[in-house]
Amino acid sequence: MTRATCLAASAIAGKASGNRASASLWISNIRRKADGYHIVNERSAIKMTGQSSLFAQEIEEVETVLTRQKQIEWSKIALIAKRLRAKNPTHAITIARGSSDHAALFIGLLINRLGGLAVASLTPSFATLYHGTLRANNSVAIAVSQSGQSPDLLTLLDMAKRSGASSLAILNEPNTPLDSIADDVISIHAAPERAVAATKSVIASLSAGLKLTAEWFEDHALAEALDDIHQMVSTALVSQEKCEEIANFSQCYVIGRGMTLPIAMEAALKLKETCIIHAEAFSSAEIHASSALMPPIKGKHLIRFLRL
């Protein structure tokens, strides 16, 4: 398990490093003006203002965020994990949207892998659009949210709780409505996130989820690997040459499998959000069908995440 669990921690560090390096080379920013939106290349923005974007600045904060989370929150996470062991739920539900949903999917896969629990991602439309009913006895519902204020997530977590589930929220912002609903709350300590494209909050959510599952299922190898996670983030850098190689591509296909598929999905989302290019994530187990979208044309690039 040691190799796999170290790779799990490295997946977070690798995500951070890829964003960090690319931010200084080819990330684009959408700037608001009175007559609408226009796109400014990162290099141009630095030249005009003398500063990097909020996106790049917040990537630089990741190591500090993880250090702060470890110092302040990890002892609390261990206590929450101990309570989960005592409750011994037979299945888990994850509740999230956007980038937080990618973090939630990763956490759910880790719970499934380490604990053998059946895990399902419950979409908010189940409650808000279809007004469904839920049977959630002997389960734990885990909501992941940067803001803790999304009405659809509040509705769904409240439904799960009223249906018999224990409830846990992984949040960045304290004293929010989601905080008041959940039985237990884990703060990721990412501090305010001002960039539209979430970075440090996603990585901090992954870190908190890894720590929770390591303690919950008493995976000592994973717990040991996580001790150095903040240092992994600071040292895992993509070379400038590699970033320059892919800087001018207009399409990108990001491939993952198992626990790396949510990471691939997040990477593709970030490419769409910040670089304004066509980016798609696929499972390597199903690439035989998706490869039809990948003709041998100029301006295409492939990123592959190792299977954990």
PDB file of N, CA and C in Angstrom, residues 85-125:
ATOM      1  N   ARG A  85     -15.642   5.788  12.780  1.00  0.00           N
ATOM      2  CA  ARG A  85     -15.363   4.369  13.033  1.00  0.00           C
ATOM      3  C   ARG A  85     -16.370   3.790  14.007  1.00  0.00           C
ATOM      4  N   ALA A  86     -16.729   4.566  15.026  1.00  0.00           N
ATOM      5  CA  ALA A  86     -17.691   4.092  16.023  1.00  0.00           C
ATOM      6  C   ALA A  86     -19.083   3.928  15.410  1.00  0.00           C
ATOM      7  N   LYS A  87     -19.463   4.847  14.526  1.00  0.00           N
ATOM      8  CA  LYS A  87     -20.780   4.762  13.879  1.00  0.00           C
ATOM      9  C   LYS A  87     -20.818   3.640  12.845  1.00  0.00           C
ATOM     10  N   ASN A  88     -19.680   3.361  12.227  1.00  0.00           N
ATOM     11  CA  ASN A  88     -19.525   2.269  11.268  1.00  0.00           C
ATOM     12  C   ASN A  88     -20.576   2.308  10.152  1.00  0.00           C
ATOM     13  N   PRO A  89     -20.654   3.392   9.390  1.00  0.00           N
ATOM     14  CA  PRO A  89     -21.617   3.445   8.284  1.00  0.00           C
ATOM     15  C   PRO A  89     -21.283   2.410   7.220  1.00  0.00           C
ATOM     16  N   THR A  90     -22.323   1.944   6.543  1.00  0.00           N
ATOM     17  CA  THR A  90     -22.131   0.927   5.512  1.00  0.00           C
ATOM     18  C   THR A  90     -21.986   1.526   4.119  1.00  0.00           C
ATOM     19  N   HIS A  91     -22.375   2.772   3.954  1.00  0.00           N
ATOM     20  CA  HIS A  91     -22.193   3.433   2.667  1.00  0.00           C
ATOM     21  C   HIS A  91     -22.071   4.940   2.869  1.00  0.00           C
ATOM     22  N   ALA A  92     -21.625   5.624   1.832  1.00  0.00           N
ATOM     23  CA  ALA A  92     -21.377   7.062   1.922  1.00  0.00           C
ATOM     24  C   ALA A  92     -21.969   7.776   0.714  1.00  0.00           C
ATOM     25  N   ILE A  93     -22.331   9.029   0.932  1.00  0.00           N
ATOM     26  CA  ILE A  93     -22.883   9.893  -0.109  1.00  0.00           C
ATOM     27  C   ILE A  93     -22.008  11.141  -0.187  1.00  0.00           C
ATOM     28  N   THR A  94     -21.643  11.553  -1.387  1.00  0.00           N
ATOM     29  CA  THR A  94     -20.924  12.817  -1.535  1.00  0.00           C
ATOM     30  C   THR A  94     -21.833  13.836  -2.208  1.00  0.00           C
ATOM     31  N   ILE A  95     -21.698  15.087  -1.771  1.00  0.00           N
ATOM     32  CA  ILE A  95     -22.555  16.175  -2.244  1.00  0.00           C
ATOM     33  C   ILE A  95     -21.667  17.374  -2.555  1.00  0.00           C
ATOM     34  N   ALA A  96     -21.661  17.822  -3.802  1.00  0.00           N
ATOM     35  CA  ALA A  96     -20.811  18.957  -4.174  1.00  0.00           C
ATOM     36  C   ALA A  96     -21.140  19.387  -5.594  1.00  0.00           C
ATOM     37  N   ARG A  97     -20.526  20.508  -5.989  1.00  0.00           N
ATOM     38  CA  ARG A  97     -20.665  21.004  -7.355  1.00  0.00           C
ATOM     39  C   ARG A  97     -19.309  21.482  -7.878  1.00  0.00           C
ATOM     40  N   GLY A  98     -19.133  21.433  -9.197  1.00  0.00           N
ATOM     41  CA  GLY A  98     -17.960  22.012  -9.834  1.00  0.00           C
ATOM     42  C   GLY A  98     -16.654  21.403  -9.369  1.00  0.00           C
ATOM     43  N   SER A  99     -15.678  22.255  -9.108  1.00  0.00           N
ATOM     44  CA  SER A  99     -14.370  21.777  -8.664  1.00  0.00           C
ATOM     45  C   SER A  99     -14.461  21.027  -7.349  1.00  0.00           C
ATOM     46  N   SER A 100     -15.345  21.479  -6.458  1.00  0.00           N
ATOM     47  CA  SER A 100     -15.529  20.775  -5.186  1.00  0.00           C
ATOM     48  C   SER A 100     -16.064  19.367  -5.415  1.00  0.00           C
ATOM     49  N   ASP A 101     -16.846  19.187  -6.481  1.00  0.00           N
ATOM     50  CA  ASP A 101     -17.357  17.854  -6.794  1.00  0.00           C
ATOM     51  C   ASP A 101     -16.233  16.939  -7.248  1.00  0.00           C
ATOM     52  N   HIS A 102     -15.264  17.468  -7.953  1.00  0.00           N
ATOM     53  CA  HIS A 102     -14.108  16.646  -8.331  1.00  0.00           C
ATOM     54  C   HIS A 102     -13.347  16.194  -7.086  1.00  0.00           C
ATOM     55  N   ALA A 103     -13.190  17.096  -6.120  1.00  0.00           N
ATOM     56  CA  ALA A 103     -12.556  16.715  -4.854  1.00  0.00           C
ATOM     57  C   ALA A 103     -13.399  15.678  -4.126  1.00  0.00           C
ATOM     58  N   ALA A 104     -14.725  15.865  -4.136  1.00  0.00           N
ATOM     59  CA  ALA A 104     -15.625  14.924  -3.464  1.00  0.00           C
ATOM     60  C   ALA A 104     -15.580  13.548  -4.116  1.00  0.00           C
ATOM     61  N   LEU A 105     -15.504  13.508  -5.444  1.00  0.00           N
ATOM     62  CA  LEU A 105     -15.408  12.228  -6.144  1.00  0.00           C
ATOM     63  C   LEU A 105     -14.125  11.499  -5.764  1.00  0.00           C
ATOM     64  N   PHE A 106     -13.020  12.238  -5.673  1.00  0.00           N
ATOM     65  CA  PHE A 106     -11.752  11.641  -5.254  1.00  0.00           C
ATOM     66  C   PHE A 106     -11.872  11.072  -3.846  1.00  0.00           C
ATOM     67  N   ILE A 107     -12.450  11.848  -2.931  1.00  0.00           N
ATOM     68  CA  ILE A 107     -12.621  11.386  -1.547  1.00  0.00           C
ATOM     69  C   ILE A 107     -13.512  10.151  -1.508  1.00  0.00           C
ATOM     70  N   GLY A 108     -14.582  10.156  -2.304  1.00  0.00           N
ATOM     71  CA  GLY A 108     -15.473   9.003  -2.350  1.00  0.00           C
ATOM     72  C   GLY A 108     -14.775   7.744  -2.839  1.00  0.00           C
ATOM     73  N   LEU A 109     -13.951   7.876  -3.869  1.00  0.00           N
ATOM     74  CA  LEU A 109     -13.202   6.724  -4.369  1.00  0.00           C
ATOM     75  C   LEU A 109     -12.216   6.212  -3.330  1.00  0.00           C
ATOM     76  N   LEU A 110     -11.633   7.128  -2.571  1.00  0.00           N
ATOM     77  CA  LEU A 110     -10.701   6.723  -1.520  1.00  0.00           C
ATOM     78  C   LEU A 110     -11.428   5.979  -0.404  1.00  0.00           C
ATOM     79  N   ILE A 111     -12.620   6.451  -0.035  1.00  0.00           N
ATOM     80  CA  ILE A 111     -13.436   5.761   0.970  1.00  0.00           C
ATOM     81  C   ILE A 111     -13.785   4.358   0.487  1.00  0.00           C
ATOM     82  N   ASN A 112     -14.139   4.254  -0.779  1.00  0.00           N
ATOM     83  CA  ASN A 112     -14.467   2.951  -1.358  1.00  0.00           C
ATOM     84  C   ASN A 112     -13.263   2.025  -1.352  1.00  0.00           C
ATOM     85  N   ARG A 113     -12.106   2.570  -1.700  1.00  0.00           N
ATOM     86  CA  ARG A 113     -10.903   1.743  -1.809  1.00  0.00           C
ATOM     87  C   ARG A 113     -10.381   1.294  -0.451  1.00  0.00           C
ATOM     88  N   LEU A 114     -10.322   2.216   0.504  1.00  0.00           N
ATOM     89  CA  LEU A 114      -9.739   1.884   1.801  1.00  0.00           C
ATOM     90  C   LEU A 114     -10.729   1.220   2.742  1.00  0.00           C
ATOM     91  N   GLY A 115     -12.005   1.609   2.643  1.00  0.00           N
ATOM     92  CA  GLY A 115     -12.993   1.115   3.594  1.00  0.00           C
ATOM     93  C   GLY A 115     -13.969   0.101   3.050  1.00  0.00           C
ATOM     94  N   GLY A 116     -14.002  -0.063   1.730  1.00  0.00           N
ATOM     95  CA  GLY A 116     -14.923  -1.017   1.139  1.00  0.00           C
ATOM     96  C   GLY A 116     -16.369  -0.570   1.150  1.00  0.00           C
ATOM     97  N   LEU A 117     -16.629   0.707   1.431  1.00  0.00           N
ATOM     98  CA  LEU A 117     -17.995   1.213   1.452  1.00  0.00           C
ATOM     99  C   LEU A 117     -18.469   1.510   0.034  1.00  0.00           C
ATOM    100  N   ALA A 118     -19.744   1.248  -0.212  1.00  0.00           N
ATOM    101  CA  ALA A 118     -20.353   1.713  -1.451  1.00  0.00           C
ATOM    102  C   ALA A 118     -20.532   3.224  -1.338  1.00  0.00           C
ATOM    103  N   VAL A 119     -20.098   3.956  -2.358  1.00  0.00           N
ATOM    104  CA  VAL A 119     -20.138   5.417  -2.322  1.00  0.00           C
ATOM    105  C   VAL A 119     -20.857   5.919  -3.568  1.00  0.00           C
ATOM    106  N   ALA A 120     -21.760   6.875  -3.375  1.00  0.00           N
ATOM    107  CA  ALA A 120     -22.491   7.466  -4.494  1.00  0.00           C
ATOM    108  C   ALA A 120     -22.406   8.981  -4.427  1.00  0.00           C
ATOM    109  N   SER A 121     -22.258   9.600  -5.584  1.00  0.00           N
ATOM    110  CA  SER A 121     -22.331  11.057  -5.685  1.00  0.00           C
ATOM    111  C   SER A 121     -23.780  11.429  -5.951  1.00  0.00           C
ATOM    112  N   LEU A 122     -24.362  12.198  -5.054  1.00  0.00           N
ATOM    113  CA  LEU A 122     -25.775  12.563  -5.158  1.00  0.00           C
ATOM    114  C   LEU A 122     -25.879  13.969  -5.735  1.00  0.00           C
ATOM    115  N   THR A 123     -26.485  14.097  -6.899  1.00  0.00           N
ATOM    116  CA  THR A 123     -26.581  15.408  -7.534  1.00  0.00           C
ATOM    117  C   THR A 123     -27.654  16.250  -6.854  1.00  0.00           C
ATOM    118  N   PRO A 124     -27.406  17.549  -6.697  1.00  0.00           N
ATOM    119  CA  PRO A 124     -28.388  18.414  -6.039  1.00  0.00           C
ATOM    120  C   PRO A 124     -29.751  18.414  -6.700  1.00  0.00           C
ATOM    121  N   SER A 125     -29.815  18.149  -8.007  1.00  0.00           N
ATOM    122  CA  SER A 125     -31.108  18.140  -8.696  1.00  0.00           C
ATOM    123  C   SER A 125     -32.043  17.069  -8.150  1.00  0.00           C
TER     124      SER A 125
END
